[in-house]
JSON list of C-alpha atoms in Angstrom, two decimals:
[
{"chain": "A", "resi": 237, "resn": "MET", "atom": "CA", "xyz": [-46.02, 30.86, 12.23]},
{"chain": "A", "resi": 238, "resn": "MET", "atom": "CA", "xyz": [-46.33, 29.11, 8.84]},
{"chain": "A", "resi": 239, "resn": "ARG", "atom": "CA", "xyz": [-44.14, 26.06, 8.44]},
{"chain": "A", "resi": 240, "resn": "VAL", "atom": "CA", "xyz": [-42.42, 25.65, 5.04]},
{"chain": "A", "resi": 241, "resn": "ASN", "atom": "CA", "xyz": [-42.43, 22.23, 3.43]},
{"chain": "A", "resi": 242, "resn": "PRO", "atom": "CA", "xyz": [-38.70, 21.33, 2.93]},
{"chain": "A", "resi": 243, "resn": "ARG", "atom": "CA", "xyz": [-39.43, 19.54, -0.34]},
{"chain": "A", "resi": 244, "resn": "LEU", "atom": "CA", "xyz": [-41.28, 22.50, -1.78]},
{"chain": "A", "resi": 245, "resn": "ALA", "atom": "CA", "xyz": [-38.51, 24.80, -0.63]},
{"chain": "A", "resi": 246, "resn": "ALA", "atom": "CA", "xyz": [-35.91, 22.67, -2.42]},
{"chain": "A", "resi": 247, "resn": "VAL", "atom": "CA", "xyz": [-37.92, 22.67, -5.62]},
{"chain": "A", "resi": 248, "resn": "ALA", "atom": "CA", "xyz": [-38.35, 26.42, -5.41]},
{"chain": "A", "resi": 249, "resn": "ALA", "atom": "CA", "xyz": [-34.63, 26.89, -4.89]},
{"chain": "A", "resi": 250, "resn": "VAL", "atom": "CA", "xyz": [-33.84, 24.82, -7.97]},
{"chain": "A", "resi": 251, "resn": "VAL", "atom": "CA", "xyz": [-36.30, 26.84, -10.05]},
{"chain": "A", "resi": 252, "resn": "VAL", "atom": "CA", "xyz": [-34.82, 30.12, -8.84]},
{"chain": "A", "resi": 253, "resn": "LEU", "atom": "CA", "xyz": [-31.17, 29.10, -9.15]},
{"chain": "A", "resi": 254, "resn": "ALA", "atom": "CA", "xyz": [-31.37, 27.18, -12.41]},
{"chain": "A", "resi": 255, "resn": "PRO", "atom": "CA", "xyz": [-31.18, 30.26, -14.68]},
{"chain": "A", "resi": 256, "resn": "ALA", "atom": "CA", "xyz": [-28.28, 31.66, -12.68]},
{"chain": "A", "resi": 257, "resn": "VAL", "atom": "CA", "xyz": [-26.34, 28.39, -12.81]},
{"chain": "A", "resi": 258, "resn": "SER", "atom": "CA", "xyz": [-27.05, 28.00, -16.51]},
{"chain": "A", "resi": 259, "resn": "GLY", "atom": "CA", "xyz": [-25.88, 31.54, -17.11]},
{"chain": "A", "resi": 260, "resn": "CYS", "atom": "CA", "xyz": [-22.58, 30.73, -15.43]},
{"chain": "A", "resi": 261, "resn": "GLY", "atom": "CA", "xyz": [-21.77, 28.13, -18.08]},
{"chain": "A", "resi": 262, "resn": "VAL", "atom": "CA", "xyz": [-22.37, 24.90, -16.21]},
{"chain": "A", "resi": 263, "resn": "ASN", "atom": "CA", "xyz": [-23.47, 23.28, -19.46]},
{"chain": "A", "resi": 264, "resn": "ALA", "atom": "CA", "xyz": [-20.68, 24.75, -21.58]},
{"chain": "A", "resi": 265, "resn": "ILE", "atom": "CA", "xyz": [-18.14, 21.99, -20.92]},
{"chain": "A", "resi": 266, "resn": "PRO", "atom": "CA", "xyz": [-20.29, 18.99, -21.94]},
{"chain": "A", "resi": 267, "resn": "THR", "atom": "CA", "xyz": [-21.68, 20.99, -24.87]},
{"chain": "A", "resi": 268, "resn": "ASN", "atom": "CA", "xyz": [-18.20, 21.85, -26.10]},
{"chain": "A", "resi": 269, "resn": "GLU", "atom": "CA", "xyz": [-17.05, 18.29, -25.59]},
{"chain": "A", "resi": 270, "resn": "GLU", "atom": "CA", "xyz": [-19.90, 16.84, -27.63]},
{"chain": "A", "resi": 271, "resn": "ASN", "atom": "CA", "xyz": [-19.29, 19.38, -30.38]},
{"chain": "A", "resi": 272, "resn": "ALA", "atom": "CA", "xyz": [-15.61, 18.41, -30.60]},
{"chain": "A", "resi": 273, "resn": "ARG", "atom": "CA", "xyz": [-16.54, 14.74, -30.77]},
{"chain": "A", "resi": 274, "resn": "ALA", "atom": "CA", "xyz": [-18.96, 15.45, -33.59]},
{"chain": "A", "resi": 275, "resn": "LYS", "atom": "CA", "xyz": [-16.26, 17.33, -35.48]},
{"chain": "A", "resi": 276, "resn": "TRP", "atom": "CA", "xyz": [-13.90, 14.39, -34.96]},
{"chain": "A", "resi": 277, "resn": "ALA", "atom": "CA", "xyz": [-16.46, 12.11, -36.57]},
{"chain": "A", "resi": 278, "resn": "ASP", "atom": "CA", "xyz": [-16.28, 14.38, -39.62]},
{"chain": "A", "resi": 279, "resn": "VAL", "atom": "CA", "xyz": [-12.49, 14.00, -39.69]},
{"chain": "A", "resi": 280, "resn": "GLN", "atom": "CA", "xyz": [-12.76, 10.23, -39.60]},
{"chain": "A", "resi": 281, "resn": "ALA", "atom": "CA", "xyz": [-15.44, 10.22, -42.29]},
{"chain": "A", "resi": 282, "resn": "ALA", "atom": "CA", "xyz": [-13.25, 12.31, -44.60]},
{"chain": "A", "resi": 283, "resn": "TYR", "atom": "CA", "xyz": [-10.26, 10.02, -44.09]},
{"chain": "A", "resi": 284, "resn": "GLN", "atom": "CA", "xyz": [-12.44, 6.96, -44.65]},
{"chain": "A", "resi": 285, "resn": "ARG", "atom": "CA", "xyz": [-13.69, 8.45, -47.91]},
{"chain": "A", "resi": 286, "resn": "ARG", "atom": "CA", "xyz": [-10.07, 8.79, -49.03]},
{"chain": "A", "resi": 287, "resn": "ALA", "atom": "CA", "xyz": [-9.30, 5.22, -48.02]},
{"chain": "A", "resi": 288, "resn": "ASP", "atom": "CA", "xyz": [-12.30, 3.99, -50.00]},
{"chain": "A", "resi": 289, "resn": "LEU", "atom": "CA", "xyz": [-10.97, 5.67, -53.16]},
{"chain": "A", "resi": 290, "resn": "ILE", "atom": "CA", "xyz": [-7.54, 4.07, -53.00]},
{"chain": "A", "resi": 291, "resn": "PRO", "atom": "CA", "xyz": [-8.36, 0.48, -54.15]},
{"chain": "A", "resi": 292, "resn": "ASN", "atom": "CA", "xyz": [-9.93, 1.78, -57.37]},
{"chain": "A", "resi": 293, "resn": "LEU", "atom": "CA", "xyz": [-7.07, 4.23, -57.84]},
{"chain": "A", "resi": 294, "resn": "VAL", "atom": "CA", "xyz": [-4.46, 1.48, -57.49]},
{"chain": "A", "resi": 295, "resn": "ALA", "atom": "CA", "xyz": [-6.42, -0.86, -59.77]},
{"chain": "A", "resi": 296, "resn": "THR", "atom": "CA", "xyz": [-6.65, 1.83, -62.46]},
{"chain": "A", "resi": 297, "resn": "VAL", "atom": "CA", "xyz": [-2.92, 2.51, -62.33]},
{"chain": "A", "resi": 298, "resn": "GLN", "atom": "CA", "xyz": [-2.10, -1.21, -62.39]},
{"chain": "A", "resi": 299, "resn": "ALA", "atom": "CA", "xyz": [-4.37, -1.75, -65.39]},
{"chain": "A", "resi": 300, "resn": "ALA", "atom": "CA", "xyz": [-2.29, 0.76, -67.35]},
{"chain": "A", "resi": 301, "resn": "ALA", "atom": "CA", "xyz": [0.75, -1.51, -66.95]},
{"chain": "A", "resi": 302, "resn": "VAL", "atom": "CA", "xyz": [2.61, 0.93, -64.72]},
{"chain": "A", "resi": 303, "resn": "SER", "atom": "CA", "xyz": [5.79, -0.79, -63.63]},
{"chain": "A", "resi": 304, "resn": "GLU", "atom": "CA", "xyz": [6.24, 1.09, -60.35]},
{"chain": "A", "resi": 305, "resn": "ARG", "atom": "CA", "xyz": [5.28, -1.87, -58.18]},
{"chain": "A", "resi": 306, "resn": "ALA", "atom": "CA", "xyz": [7.17, -0.63, -55.14]},
{"chain": "A", "resi": 307, "resn": "THR", "atom": "CA", "xyz": [5.22, 2.64, -55.10]},
{"chain": "A", "resi": 308, "resn": "LEU", "atom": "CA", "xyz": [1.89, 0.85, -55.49]},
{"chain": "A", "resi": 309, "resn": "THR", "atom": "CA", "xyz": [2.81, -1.53, -52.68]},
{"chain": "A", "resi": 310, "resn": "GLN", "atom": "CA", "xyz": [3.69, 1.39, -50.41]},
{"chain": "A", "resi": 311, "resn": "VAL", "atom": "CA", "xyz": [0.25, 2.94, -51.01]},
{"chain": "A", "resi": 312, "resn": "ILE", "atom": "CA", "xyz": [-1.54, -0.35, -50.31]},
{"chain": "A", "resi": 313, "resn": "GLU", "atom": "CA", "xyz": [0.44, -0.98, -47.12]},
{"chain": "A", "resi": 314, "resn": "ALA", "atom": "CA", "xyz": [0.05, 2.62, -45.90]},
{"chain": "A", "resi": 315, "resn": "ARG", "atom": "CA", "xyz": [-3.71, 2.39, -46.46]},
{"chain": "A", "resi": 316, "resn": "SER", "atom": "CA", "xyz": [-3.84, -0.85, -44.48]},
{"chain": "A", "resi": 317, "resn": "ARG", "atom": "CA", "xyz": [-2.02, 0.72, -41.53]},
{"chain": "A", "resi": 318, "resn": "ALA", "atom": "CA", "xyz": [-4.12, 3.89, -41.64]},
{"chain": "A", "resi": 319, "resn": "THR", "atom": "CA", "xyz": [-7.43, 2.04, -41.64]},
{"chain": "A", "resi": 320, "resn": "SER", "atom": "CA", "xyz": [-6.30, -0.32, -38.86]},
{"chain": "A", "resi": 321, "resn": "ILE", "atom": "CA", "xyz": [-5.83, 2.52, -36.36]},
{"chain": "A", "resi": 322, "resn": "GLN", "atom": "CA", "xyz": [-9.10, 3.72, -34.88]},
{"chain": "A", "resi": 323, "resn": "LEU", "atom": "CA", "xyz": [-9.39, 6.71, -32.58]},
{"chain": "A", "resi": 324, "resn": "THR", "atom": "CA", "xyz": [-12.69, 6.70, -30.71]},
{"chain": "A", "resi": 325, "resn": "PRO", "atom": "CA", "xyz": [-14.14, 9.85, -29.10]},
{"chain": "A", "resi": 326, "resn": "GLU", "atom": "CA", "xyz": [-13.17, 8.47, -25.70]},
{"chain": "A", "resi": 327, "resn": "MET", "atom": "CA", "xyz": [-9.50, 8.47, -26.81]},
{"chain": "A", "resi": 328, "resn": "LEU", "atom": "CA", "xyz": [-9.36, 12.11, -27.90]},
{"chain": "A", "resi": 329, "resn": "ASN", "atom": "CA", "xyz": [-7.57, 13.11, -24.68]},
{"chain": "A", "resi": 330, "resn": "ASP", "atom": "CA", "xyz": [-4.82, 10.52, -25.23]},
{"chain": "A", "resi": 331, "resn": "PRO", "atom": "CA", "xyz": [-1.74, 12.19, -26.82]},
{"chain": "A", "resi": 332, "resn": "ALA", "atom": "CA", "xyz": [-0.11, 8.88, -27.76]},
{"chain": "A", "resi": 333, "resn": "ALA", "atom": "CA", "xyz": [-3.23, 7.59, -29.51]},
{"chain": "A", "resi": 334, "resn": "MET", "atom": "CA", "xyz": [-3.62, 10.83, -31.44]},
{"chain": "A", "resi": 335, "resn": "GLN", "atom": "CA", "xyz": [0.03, 10.71, -32.51]},
{"chain": "A", "resi": 336, "resn": "ARG", "atom": "CA", "xyz": [-0.36, 7.16, -33.82]},
{"chain": "A", "resi": 337, "resn": "TYR", "atom": "CA", "xyz": [-3.42, 8.17, -35.82]},
{"chain": "A", "resi": 338, "resn": "GLN", "atom": "CA", "xyz": [-1.73, 11.30, -37.19]},
{"chain": "A", "resi": 339, "resn": "ALA", "atom": "CA", "xyz": [1.39, 9.36, -38.17]},
{"chain": "A", "resi": 340, "resn": "ALA", "atom": "CA", "xyz": [-0.55, 6.68, -40.02]},
{"chain": "A", "resi": 341, "resn": "GLN", "atom": "CA", "xyz": [-2.63, 9.18, -41.97]},
{"chain": "A", "resi": 342, "resn": "GLY", "atom": "CA", "xyz": [0.45, 11.27, -42.73]},
{"chain": "A", "resi": 343, "resn": "GLU", "atom": "CA", "xyz": [2.26, 8.20, -44.05]},
{"chain": "A", "resi": 344, "resn": "LEU", "atom": "CA", "xyz": [-0.66, 7.48, -46.39]},
{"chain": "A", "resi": 345, "resn": "SER", "atom": "CA", "xyz": [-0.68, 11.09, -47.61]},
{"chain": "A", "resi": 346, "resn": "GLN", "atom": "CA", "xyz": [3.00, 10.86, -48.47]},
{"chain": "A", "resi": 347, "resn": "ALA", "atom": "CA", "xyz": [2.57, 7.50, -50.23]},
{"chain": "A", "resi": 348, "resn": "LEU", "atom": "CA", "xyz": [-0.21, 8.98, -52.35]},
{"chain": "A", "resi": 349, "resn": "SER", "atom": "CA", "xyz": [1.96, 11.96, -53.20]},
{"chain": "A", "resi": 350, "resn": "ARG", "atom": "CA", "xyz": [4.73, 9.65, -54.40]},
{"chain": "A", "resi": 351, "resn": "LEU", "atom": "CA", "xyz": [2.26, 7.67, -56.51]},
{"chain": "A", "resi": 352, "resn": "MET", "atom": "CA", "xyz": [0.95, 10.83, -58.16]},
{"chain": "A", "resi": 353, "resn": "LEU", "atom": "CA", "xyz": [4.49, 11.92, -59.04]},
{"chain": "A", "resi": 354, "resn": "VAL", "atom": "CA", "xyz": [5.15, 8.53, -60.62]},
{"chain": "A", "resi": 355, "resn": "VAL", "atom": "CA", "xyz": [1.95, 8.69, -62.65]},
{"chain": "A", "resi": 356, "resn": "GLU", "atom": "CA", "xyz": [3.20, 11.88, -64.30]},
{"chain": "A", "resi": 357, "resn": "GLN", "atom": "CA", "xyz": [5.48, 9.63, -66.35]},
{"chain": "A", "resi": 358, "resn": "TYR", "atom": "CA", "xyz": [2.55, 7.69, -67.84]},
{"chain": "A", "resi": 359, "resn": "PRO", "atom": "CA", "xyz": [0.36, 9.73, -70.21]},
{"chain": "A", "resi": 360, "resn": "GLN", "atom": "CA", "xyz": [-1.81, 6.66, -70.80]},
{"chain": "A", "resi": 361, "resn": "VAL", "atom": "CA", "xyz": [-2.85, 6.78, -67.14]},
{"chain": "A", "resi": 362, "resn": "GLN", "atom": "CA", "xyz": [-3.53, 10.49, -67.18]},
{"chain": "A", "resi": 363, "resn": "SER", "atom": "CA", "xyz": [-5.85, 10.12, -70.17]},
{"chain": "A", "resi": 364, "resn": "ASN", "atom": "CA", "xyz": [-7.76, 7.24, -68.58]},
{"chain": "A", "resi": 365, "resn": "GLN", "atom": "CA", "xyz": [-11.30, 8.37, -67.80]},
{"chain": "A", "resi": 366, "resn": "ASN", "atom": "CA", "xyz": [-11.48, 6.32, -64.60]},
{"chain": "A", "resi": 367, "resn": "PHE", "atom": "CA", "xyz": [-8.25, 7.90, -63.38]},
{"chain": "A", "resi": 368, "resn": "ILE", "atom": "CA", "xyz": [-9.47, 11.38, -64.24]},
{"chain": "A", "resi": 369, "resn": "ALA", "atom": "CA", "xyz": [-12.65, 10.80, -62.22]},
{"chain": "A", "resi": 370, "resn": "LEU", "atom": "CA", "xyz": [-10.70, 9.36, -59.29]},
{"chain": "A", "resi": 371, "resn": "GLN", "atom": "CA", "xyz": [-8.24, 12.24, -59.47]},
{"chain": "A", "resi": 372, "resn": "SER", "atom": "CA", "xyz": [-11.09, 14.73, -59.10]},
{"chain": "A", "resi": 373, "resn": "GLN", "atom": "CA", "xyz": [-12.63, 12.80, -56.21]},
{"chain": "A", "resi": 374, "resn": "LEU", "atom": "CA", "xyz": [-9.29, 12.52, -54.44]},
{"chain": "A", "resi": 375, "resn": "GLU", "atom": "CA", "xyz": [-8.66, 16.24, -54.72]},
{"chain": "A", "resi": 376, "resn": "GLY", "atom": "CA", "xyz": [-12.12, 16.99, -53.33]},
{"chain": "A", "resi": 377, "resn": "THR", "atom": "CA", "xyz": [-11.58, 14.53, -50.48]},
{"chain": "A", "resi": 378, "resn": "GLU", "atom": "CA", "xyz": [-8.26, 16.10, -49.52]},
{"chain": "A", "resi": 379, "resn": "ASN", "atom": "CA", "xyz": [-10.04, 19.45, -49.31]},
{"chain": "A", "resi": 380, "resn": "ARG", "atom": "CA", "xyz": [-12.70, 17.89, -47.08]},
{"chain": "A", "resi": 381, "resn": "ILE", "atom": "CA", "xyz": [-10.00, 16.46, -44.83]},
{"chain": "A", "resi": 382, "resn": "ASN", "atom": "CA", "xyz": [-8.36, 19.85, -44.42]},
{"chain": "A", "resi": 383, "resn": "ILE", "atom": "CA", "xyz": [-11.68, 21.52, -43.58]},
{"chain": "A", "resi": 384, "resn": "ALA", "atom": "CA", "xyz": [-12.70, 18.76, -41.15]},
{"chain": "A", "resi": 385, "resn": "ARG", "atom": "CA", "xyz": [-9.36, 18.94, -39.35]},
{"chain": "A", "resi": 386, "resn": "ARG", "atom": "CA", "xyz": [-9.63, 22.71, -39.06]},
{"chain": "A", "resi": 387, "resn": "ASP", "atom": "CA", "xyz": [-13.16, 22.54, -37.67]},
{"chain": "A", "resi": 388, "resn": "TYR", "atom": "CA", "xyz": [-12.16, 19.84, -35.19]},
{"chain": "A", "resi": 389, "resn": "ASN", "atom": "CA", "xyz": [-9.17, 21.84, -33.97]},
{"chain": "A", "resi": 390, "resn": "ASP", "atom": "CA", "xyz": [-11.38, 24.90, -33.51]},
{"chain": "A", "resi": 391, "resn": "ALA", "atom": "CA", "xyz": [-13.82, 22.86, -31.42]},
{"chain": "A", "resi": 392, "resn": "VAL", "atom": "CA", "xyz": [-10.97, 21.43, -29.33]},
{"chain": "A", "resi": 393, "resn": "ARG", "atom": "CA", "xyz": [-9.60, 24.91, -28.72]},
{"chain": "A", "resi": 394, "resn": "VAL", "atom": "CA", "xyz": [-12.99, 26.09, -27.44]},
{"chain": "A", "resi": 395, "resn": "HIS", "atom": "CA", "xyz": [-13.33, 23.04, -25.18]},
{"chain": "A", "resi": 396, "resn": "ASN", "atom": "CA", "xyz": [-9.80, 23.26, -23.76]},
{"chain": "A", "resi": 397, "resn": "THR", "atom": "CA", "xyz": [-10.14, 26.99, -23.16]},
{"chain": "A", "resi": 398, "resn": "ALA", "atom": "CA", "xyz": [-13.35, 26.44, -21.22]},
{"chain": "A", "resi": 399, "resn": "LEU", "atom": "CA", "xyz": [-11.53, 24.04, -18.89]},
{"chain": "A", "resi": 400, "resn": "ARG", "atom": "CA", "xyz": [-9.07, 26.79, -17.92]},
{"chain": "A", "resi": 401, "resn": "THR", "atom": "CA", "xyz": [-11.06, 30.03, -17.87]},
{"chain": "A", "resi": 402, "resn": "PHE", "atom": "CA", "xyz": [-13.57, 31.59, -15.51]},
{"chain": "A", "resi": 403, "resn": "PRO", "atom": "CA", "xyz": [-16.36, 30.82, -14.83]},
{"chain": "A", "resi": 404, "resn": "THR", "atom": "CA", "xyz": [-16.34, 27.42, -16.56]},
{"chain": "A", "resi": 405, "resn": "VAL", "atom": "CA", "xyz": [-13.13, 26.42, -14.76]},
{"chain": "A", "resi": 406, "resn": "LEU", "atom": "CA", "xyz": [-15.25, 26.24, -11.59]},
{"chain": "A", "resi": 407, "resn": "TRP", "atom": "CA", "xyz": [-17.39, 23.51, -13.11]},
{"chain": "A", "resi": 408, "resn": "ALA", "atom": "CA", "xyz": [-14.31, 21.79, -14.58]},
{"chain": "A", "resi": 409, "resn": "ASN", "atom": "CA", "xyz": [-13.02, 21.36, -11.03]},
{"chain": "A", "resi": 410, "resn": "THR", "atom": "CA", "xyz": [-16.34, 20.30, -9.53]},
{"chain": "A", "resi": 411, "resn": "ILE", "atom": "CA", "xyz": [-19.36, 19.03, -11.49]},
{"chain": "A", "resi": 412, "resn": "HIS", "atom": "CA", "xyz": [-17.37, 18.19, -14.64]},
{"chain": "A", "resi": 413, "resn": "ALA", "atom": "CA", "xyz": [-14.17, 17.11, -12.92]},
{"chain": "A", "resi": 414, "resn": "GLY", "atom": "CA", "xyz": [-13.91, 14.10, -15.24]},
{"chain": "A", "resi": 415, "resn": "SER", "atom": "CA", "xyz": [-13.55, 16.26, -18.36]},
{"chain": "A", "resi": 416, "resn": "GLU", "atom": "CA", "xyz": [-10.01, 16.46, -19.71]},
{"chain": "A", "resi": 417, "resn": "PRO", "atom": "CA", "xyz": [-8.35, 18.52, -22.45]},
{"chain": "A", "resi": 418, "resn": "MET", "atom": "CA", "xyz": [-8.68, 17.04, -25.94]},
{"chain": "A", "resi": 419, "resn": "GLN", "atom": "CA", "xyz": [-5.81, 16.59, -28.35]},
{"chain": "A", "resi": 420, "resn": "PRO", "atom": "CA", "xyz": [-5.74, 18.72, -31.51]},
{"chain": "A", "resi": 421, "resn": "PHE", "atom": "CA", "xyz": [-4.84, 17.16, -34.84]},
{"chain": "A", "resi": 422, "resn": "GLN", "atom": "CA", "xyz": [-1.32, 18.33, -35.64]},
{"chain": "A", "resi": 423, "resn": "ALA", "atom": "CA", "xyz": [-0.49, 16.92, -39.06]},
{"chain": "A", "resi": 424, "resn": "ASN", "atom": "CA", "xyz": [3.10, 17.18, -40.19]},
{"chain": "A", "resi": 425, "resn": "GLU", "atom": "CA", "xyz": [4.00, 19.53, -43.02]},
{"chain": "A", "resi": 426, "resn": "ALA", "atom": "CA", "xyz": [3.94, 16.83, -45.68]},
{"chain": "A", "resi": 427, "resn": "ALA", "atom": "CA", "xyz": [0.56, 15.50, -44.58]},
{"chain": "A", "resi": 428, "resn": "GLN", "atom": "CA", "xyz": [-1.01, 18.95, -44.65]},
{"chain": "A", "resi": 429, "resn": "SER", "atom": "CA", "xyz": [-0.30, 19.26, -48.37]},
{"chain": "A", "resi": 430, "resn": "ALA", "atom": "CA", "xyz": [-2.77, 17.54, -50.63]},
{"chain": "A", "resi": 431, "resn": "PRO", "atom": "CA", "xyz": [-1.23, 15.05, -53.08]},
{"chain": "A", "resi": 432, "resn": "THR", "atom": "CA", "xyz": [-0.36, 16.52, -56.45]},
{"chain": "A", "resi": 433, "resn": "VAL", "atom": "CA", "xyz": [-3.37, 15.64, -58.58]},
{"chain": "A", "resi": 434, "resn": "SER", "atom": "CA", "xyz": [-3.06, 18.11, -61.43]},
{"chain": "A", "resi": 435, "resn": "PHE", "atom": "CA", "xyz": [-1.38, 16.77, -64.55]},
{"chain": "A", "resi": 436, "resn": "ASP", "atom": "CA", "xyz": [-0.96, 18.77, -67.73]},
{"chain": "A", "resi": 437, "resn": "MET", "atom": "CA", "xyz": [1.03, 16.86, -70.33]},
{"chain": "A", "resi": 438, "resn": "SER", "atom": "CA", "xyz": [-0.50, 18.74, -73.25]},
{"chain": "A", "resi": 439, "resn": "ALA", "atom": "CA", "xyz": [1.77, 21.76, -72.88]},
{"chain": "A", "resi": 440, "resn": "PRO", "atom": "CA", "xyz": [4.44, 22.09, -75.60]},
{"chain": "A", "resi": 441, "resn": "GLY", "atom": "CA", "xyz": [7.76, 20.64, -74.53]},
{"chain": "A", "resi": 442, "resn": "ALA", "atom": "CA", "xyz": [6.32, 18.80, -71.55]},
{"chain": "A", "resi": 443, "resn": "ALA", "atom": "CA", "xyz": [8.43, 15.80, -70.72]},
{"chain": "A", "resi": 444, "resn": "PRO", "atom": "CA", "xyz": [7.44, 12.69, -68.76]},
{"chain": "A", "resi": 445, "resn": "GLY", "atom": "CA", "xyz": [8.03, 13.30, -65.09]},
{"chain": "A", "resi": 446, "resn": "SER", "atom": "CA", "xyz": [8.28, 17.05, -65.46]},
{"chain": "A", "resi": 447, "resn": "ALA", "atom": "CA", "xyz": [6.29, 19.30, -63.17]},
{"chain": "A", "resi": 448, "resn": "PRO", "atom": "CA", "xyz": [3.09, 20.81, -64.59]},
{"chain": "A", "resi": 449, "resn": "PRO", "atom": "CA", "xyz": [3.40, 24.44, -65.70]},
{"chain": "A", "resi": 450, "resn": "ALA", "atom": "CA", "xyz": [2.65, 27.02, -63.02]},
{"chain": "A", "resi": 451, "resn": "ALA", "atom": "CA", "xyz": [-0.74, 28.69, -63.21]},
{"chain": "A", "resi": 452, "resn": "LYS", "atom": "CA", "xyz": [-0.67, 32.27, -64.38]}
]
């Protein structure tokens, strides 16, 4: 009777079973997790881009002799707090850490909104070419933030669903037992709205501080 080499038998078993195991989604959890982390990096990059615009924005408004020092100070302080809070990929399953990050970014969004409302009272700022360029960049950055947050939340949903559904739940309780649900980004209502960056003071009868006319 032929004797089978145990080592060769083990190798053969791995070769035969590998496609079946792969087909059962054993790699889905780490793949989903890495995808969510990559999407989070996009969120952070978008917020950093916004933070990088703020010093020039504040300097431009100050140069126009805007007297709203309290509002400018709020923006500067909110930016400082937002950039001081870092949320690494390893912290994405920590609800408290995510809440701190969300709160800081939301506070900065609201401070920027207040600044933009104040600037409506200063036509000399609105006609400044540097401000116009920064206004356009800020609007584009807010759009990037919204898209990045949406893509991250989609990736988190896929990852968290895989941890709870068959067959990937089997691997979540065995091979990938260390994987935990990730926290979605749940911005408050004010933070989800981009700052008002559209100023139209050329319309007849427009008064300083009045809202721009509605688009038709």
